[in-house]
Amino acid sequence: MSKEQIFWYLRLIPKYSGILGIAGLALLGFALMLYTQDLKPYIYDLNEREIALERKFQQLRTPVVAKSTTEALPKLNRSDTFTFFLRRLNDLAANNKVIITQIDYKSQPEADGKLMRYSMQFPANATYLQLRRFLLELQASPGVRVESLNLQRQQISDDRLAIQVQLSYLTEAH
């Protein structure tokens, strides 16, 4: 089929199809354009996401094995570090303007005498922001756990809080 014959058949389309046929061809061309411009990239993106999710799912299904149990456990402090911890506690309180009036503590052995837990309880006064900074820095210390925290305001207009803190410090016993 030559080029002239194709053009001759194309010129006959309006004569035989009419306005509705031309509109149908235009709509068919528009649908083809939408498919190639919008739908095909969307399908490709969905397929890529499914492949990535399948890859992540396979990674999650593989079990993670620790090299040894001693490497998985965090290192605890030595038993002679309690006085250094008390000094650090007072320094953190002073740096964050938290006023500690007194500290009551008791020690108790745990894990058949292999660990020593020092439980401390103390009242303090500070603003909420100062207390928050103090607790964040305190929890970053190894072996420290804040067990309870009680906050009160004497009056609703007070900006300082009356705080009761109970925390524990865990060390290895020799």
PDB file of C-alpha atoms in Angstrom, residues 30-140:
ATOM      1  CA  PHE A  30      -7.692  10.955  23.930  1.00  0.00           C
ATOM      2  CA  ALA A  31      -8.107   7.708  25.913  1.00  0.00           C
ATOM      3  CA  LEU A  32      -4.876   6.354  24.402  1.00  0.00           C
ATOM      4  CA  MET A  33      -3.081   9.541  25.370  1.00  0.00           C
ATOM      5  CA  LEU A  34      -4.419   9.341  28.974  1.00  0.00           C
ATOM      6  CA  TYR A  35      -3.360   5.716  29.201  1.00  0.00           C
ATOM      7  CA  THR A  36       0.191   6.418  28.093  1.00  0.00           C
ATOM      8  CA  GLN A  37       0.589   9.693  30.044  1.00  0.00           C
ATOM      9  CA  ASP A  38      -1.159   8.920  33.357  1.00  0.00           C
ATOM     10  CA  LEU A  39      -2.149   5.310  33.853  1.00  0.00           C
ATOM     11  CA  LYS A  40       0.941   3.528  32.565  1.00  0.00           C
ATOM     12  CA  PRO A  41       3.415   5.422  34.837  1.00  0.00           C
ATOM     13  CA  TYR A  42       1.031   4.925  37.768  1.00  0.00           C
ATOM     14  CA  ILE A  43       0.951   1.162  37.191  1.00  0.00           C
ATOM     15  CA  TYR A  44       4.748   1.106  36.860  1.00  0.00           C
ATOM     16  CA  ASP A  45       5.099   3.005  40.179  1.00  0.00           C
ATOM     17  CA  LEU A  46       2.723   0.610  41.935  1.00  0.00           C
ATOM     18  CA  ASN A  47       4.697  -2.383  40.647  1.00  0.00           C
ATOM     19  CA  GLU A  48       7.952  -0.851  41.888  1.00  0.00           C
ATOM     20  CA  ARG A  49       6.427  -0.243  45.334  1.00  0.00           C
ATOM     21  CA  GLU A  50       5.135  -3.815  45.503  1.00  0.00           C
ATOM     22  CA  ILE A  51       8.604  -5.134  44.680  1.00  0.00           C
ATOM     23  CA  ALA A  52      10.180  -2.912  47.356  1.00  0.00           C
ATOM     24  CA  LEU A  53       7.610  -4.027  49.947  1.00  0.00           C
ATOM     25  CA  GLU A  54       8.189  -7.674  49.054  1.00  0.00           C
ATOM     26  CA  ARG A  55      11.935  -7.152  49.479  1.00  0.00           C
ATOM     27  CA  LYS A  56      11.416  -5.557  52.910  1.00  0.00           C
ATOM     28  CA  PHE A  57       9.015  -8.327  53.902  1.00  0.00           C
ATOM     29  CA  GLN A  58      11.632 -10.945  53.022  1.00  0.00           C
ATOM     30  CA  GLN A  59      14.217  -9.062  55.084  1.00  0.00           C
ATOM     31  CA  LEU A  60      11.864  -9.038  58.063  1.00  0.00           C
ATOM     32  CA  ARG A  61      11.213 -12.753  57.759  1.00  0.00           C
ATOM     33  CA  THR A  62      14.883 -13.656  58.089  1.00  0.00           C
ATOM     34  CA  PRO A  63      15.723 -14.186  61.774  1.00  0.00           C
ATOM     35  CA  VAL A  64      18.333 -12.000  63.408  1.00  0.00           C
ATOM     36  CA  VAL A  65      20.792 -13.990  65.459  1.00  0.00           C
ATOM     37  CA  ALA A  66      22.873 -12.343  68.157  1.00  0.00           C
ATOM     38  CA  LYS A  67      26.534 -13.317  68.155  1.00  0.00           C
ATOM     39  CA  SER A  68      26.463 -13.995  71.863  1.00  0.00           C
ATOM     40  CA  THR A  69      24.245 -13.165  74.782  1.00  0.00           C
ATOM     41  CA  THR A  70      26.954 -11.169  76.530  1.00  0.00           C
ATOM     42  CA  GLU A  71      27.255  -8.814  73.552  1.00  0.00           C
ATOM     43  CA  ALA A  72      23.486  -8.261  73.466  1.00  0.00           C
ATOM     44  CA  LEU A  73      23.303  -7.172  77.121  1.00  0.00           C
ATOM     45  CA  PRO A  74      24.300  -3.616  78.044  1.00  0.00           C
ATOM     46  CA  LYS A  75      27.345  -3.118  80.223  1.00  0.00           C
ATOM     47  CA  LEU A  76      26.485  -2.198  83.798  1.00  0.00           C
ATOM     48  CA  ASN A  77      28.378   0.066  86.141  1.00  0.00           C
ATOM     49  CA  ARG A  78      30.828  -1.247  88.703  1.00  0.00           C
ATOM     50  CA  SER A  79      29.758  -1.296  92.326  1.00  0.00           C
ATOM     51  CA  ASP A  80      32.125   1.515  93.336  1.00  0.00           C
ATOM     52  CA  THR A  81      30.454   4.049  91.006  1.00  0.00           C
ATOM     53  CA  PHE A  82      27.478   4.879  93.241  1.00  0.00           C
ATOM     54  CA  THR A  83      29.175   7.873  94.862  1.00  0.00           C
ATOM     55  CA  PHE A  84      30.126   9.175  91.392  1.00  0.00           C
ATOM     56  CA  PHE A  85      26.501   8.766  90.352  1.00  0.00           C
ATOM     57  CA  LEU A  86      25.310  10.786  93.352  1.00  0.00           C
ATOM     58  CA  ARG A  87      27.768  13.537  92.419  1.00  0.00           C
ATOM     59  CA  ARG A  88      26.536  13.424  88.810  1.00  0.00           C
ATOM     60  CA  LEU A  89      22.919  13.567  90.019  1.00  0.00           C
ATOM     61  CA  ASN A  90      23.646  16.698  92.032  1.00  0.00           C
ATOM     62  CA  ASP A  91      25.569  18.263  89.125  1.00  0.00           C
ATOM     63  CA  LEU A  92      22.683  17.570  86.712  1.00  0.00           C
ATOM     64  CA  ALA A  93      20.228  19.082  89.201  1.00  0.00           C
ATOM     65  CA  ALA A  94      22.392  22.189  89.642  1.00  0.00           C
ATOM     66  CA  ASN A  95      22.924  22.612  85.881  1.00  0.00           C
ATOM     67  CA  ASN A  96      19.177  22.376  85.208  1.00  0.00           C
ATOM     68  CA  LYS A  97      18.190  24.506  88.273  1.00  0.00           C
ATOM     69  CA  VAL A  98      16.321  21.630  89.922  1.00  0.00           C
ATOM     70  CA  ILE A  99      16.384  22.088  93.714  1.00  0.00           C
ATOM     71  CA  ILE A 100      16.809  18.788  95.567  1.00  0.00           C
ATOM     72  CA  THR A 101      16.343  19.096  99.313  1.00  0.00           C
ATOM     73  CA  GLN A 102      17.306  15.594 100.513  1.00  0.00           C
ATOM     74  CA  ILE A 103      17.830  12.097  99.132  1.00  0.00           C
ATOM     75  CA  ASP A 104      16.757   8.907 100.859  1.00  0.00           C
ATOM     76  CA  TYR A 105      18.233   5.739  99.430  1.00  0.00           C
ATOM     77  CA  LYS A 106      18.448   2.070 100.160  1.00  0.00           C
ATOM     78  CA  SER A 107      20.393  -0.723  98.547  1.00  0.00           C
ATOM     79  CA  GLN A 108      19.310  -4.267  97.871  1.00  0.00           C
ATOM     80  CA  PRO A 109      21.097  -7.148  96.172  1.00  0.00           C
ATOM     81  CA  GLU A 110      19.490  -8.761  93.138  1.00  0.00           C
ATOM     82  CA  ALA A 111      20.115 -11.748  90.843  1.00  0.00           C
ATOM     83  CA  ASP A 112      21.634 -13.920  93.556  1.00  0.00           C
ATOM     84  CA  GLY A 113      23.956 -11.152  94.714  1.00  0.00           C
ATOM     85  CA  LYS A 114      25.421 -10.446  91.236  1.00  0.00           C
ATOM     86  CA  LEU A 115      23.696  -7.057  90.969  1.00  0.00           C
ATOM     87  CA  MET A 116      23.116  -4.251  93.429  1.00  0.00           C
ATOM     88  CA  ARG A 117      20.121  -1.928  93.067  1.00  0.00           C
ATOM     89  CA  TYR A 118      20.196   1.458  94.786  1.00  0.00           C
ATOM     90  CA  SER A 119      16.677   2.897  95.147  1.00  0.00           C
ATOM     91  CA  MET A 120      16.501   6.632  95.701  1.00  0.00           C
ATOM     92  CA  GLN A 121      13.637   8.918  96.546  1.00  0.00           C
ATOM     93  CA  PHE A 122      13.831  12.671  96.794  1.00  0.00           C
ATOM     94  CA  PRO A 123      11.636  15.789  96.690  1.00  0.00           C
ATOM     95  CA  ALA A 124      12.564  18.587  94.322  1.00  0.00           C
ATOM     96  CA  ASN A 125      11.334  21.938  92.981  1.00  0.00           C
ATOM     97  CA  ALA A 126      11.635  23.115  89.380  1.00  0.00           C
ATOM     98  CA  THR A 127       9.707  24.423  86.412  1.00  0.00           C
ATOM     99  CA  TYR A 128       8.364  21.896  83.955  1.00  0.00           C
ATOM    100  CA  LEU A 129      11.022  22.667  81.330  1.00  0.00           C
ATOM    101  CA  GLN A 130      13.866  22.392  83.857  1.00  0.00           C
ATOM    102  CA  LEU A 131      12.497  19.074  85.115  1.00  0.00           C
ATOM    103  CA  ARG A 132      12.164  17.735  81.594  1.00  0.00           C
ATOM    104  CA  ARG A 133      15.780  18.584  80.735  1.00  0.00           C
ATOM    105  CA  PHE A 134      16.971  17.084  84.020  1.00  0.00           C
ATOM    106  CA  LEU A 135      15.106  13.815  83.458  1.00  0.00           C
ATOM    107  CA  LEU A 136      16.306  13.488  79.852  1.00  0.00           C
ATOM    108  CA  GLU A 137      19.927  13.887  80.908  1.00  0.00           C
ATOM    109  CA  LEU A 138      19.401  11.569  83.871  1.00  0.00           C
ATOM    110  CA  GLN A 139      17.896   8.781  81.786  1.00  0.00           C
ATOM    111  CA  ALA A 140      20.861   8.943  79.421  1.00  0.00           C
TER     112      ALA A 140
END
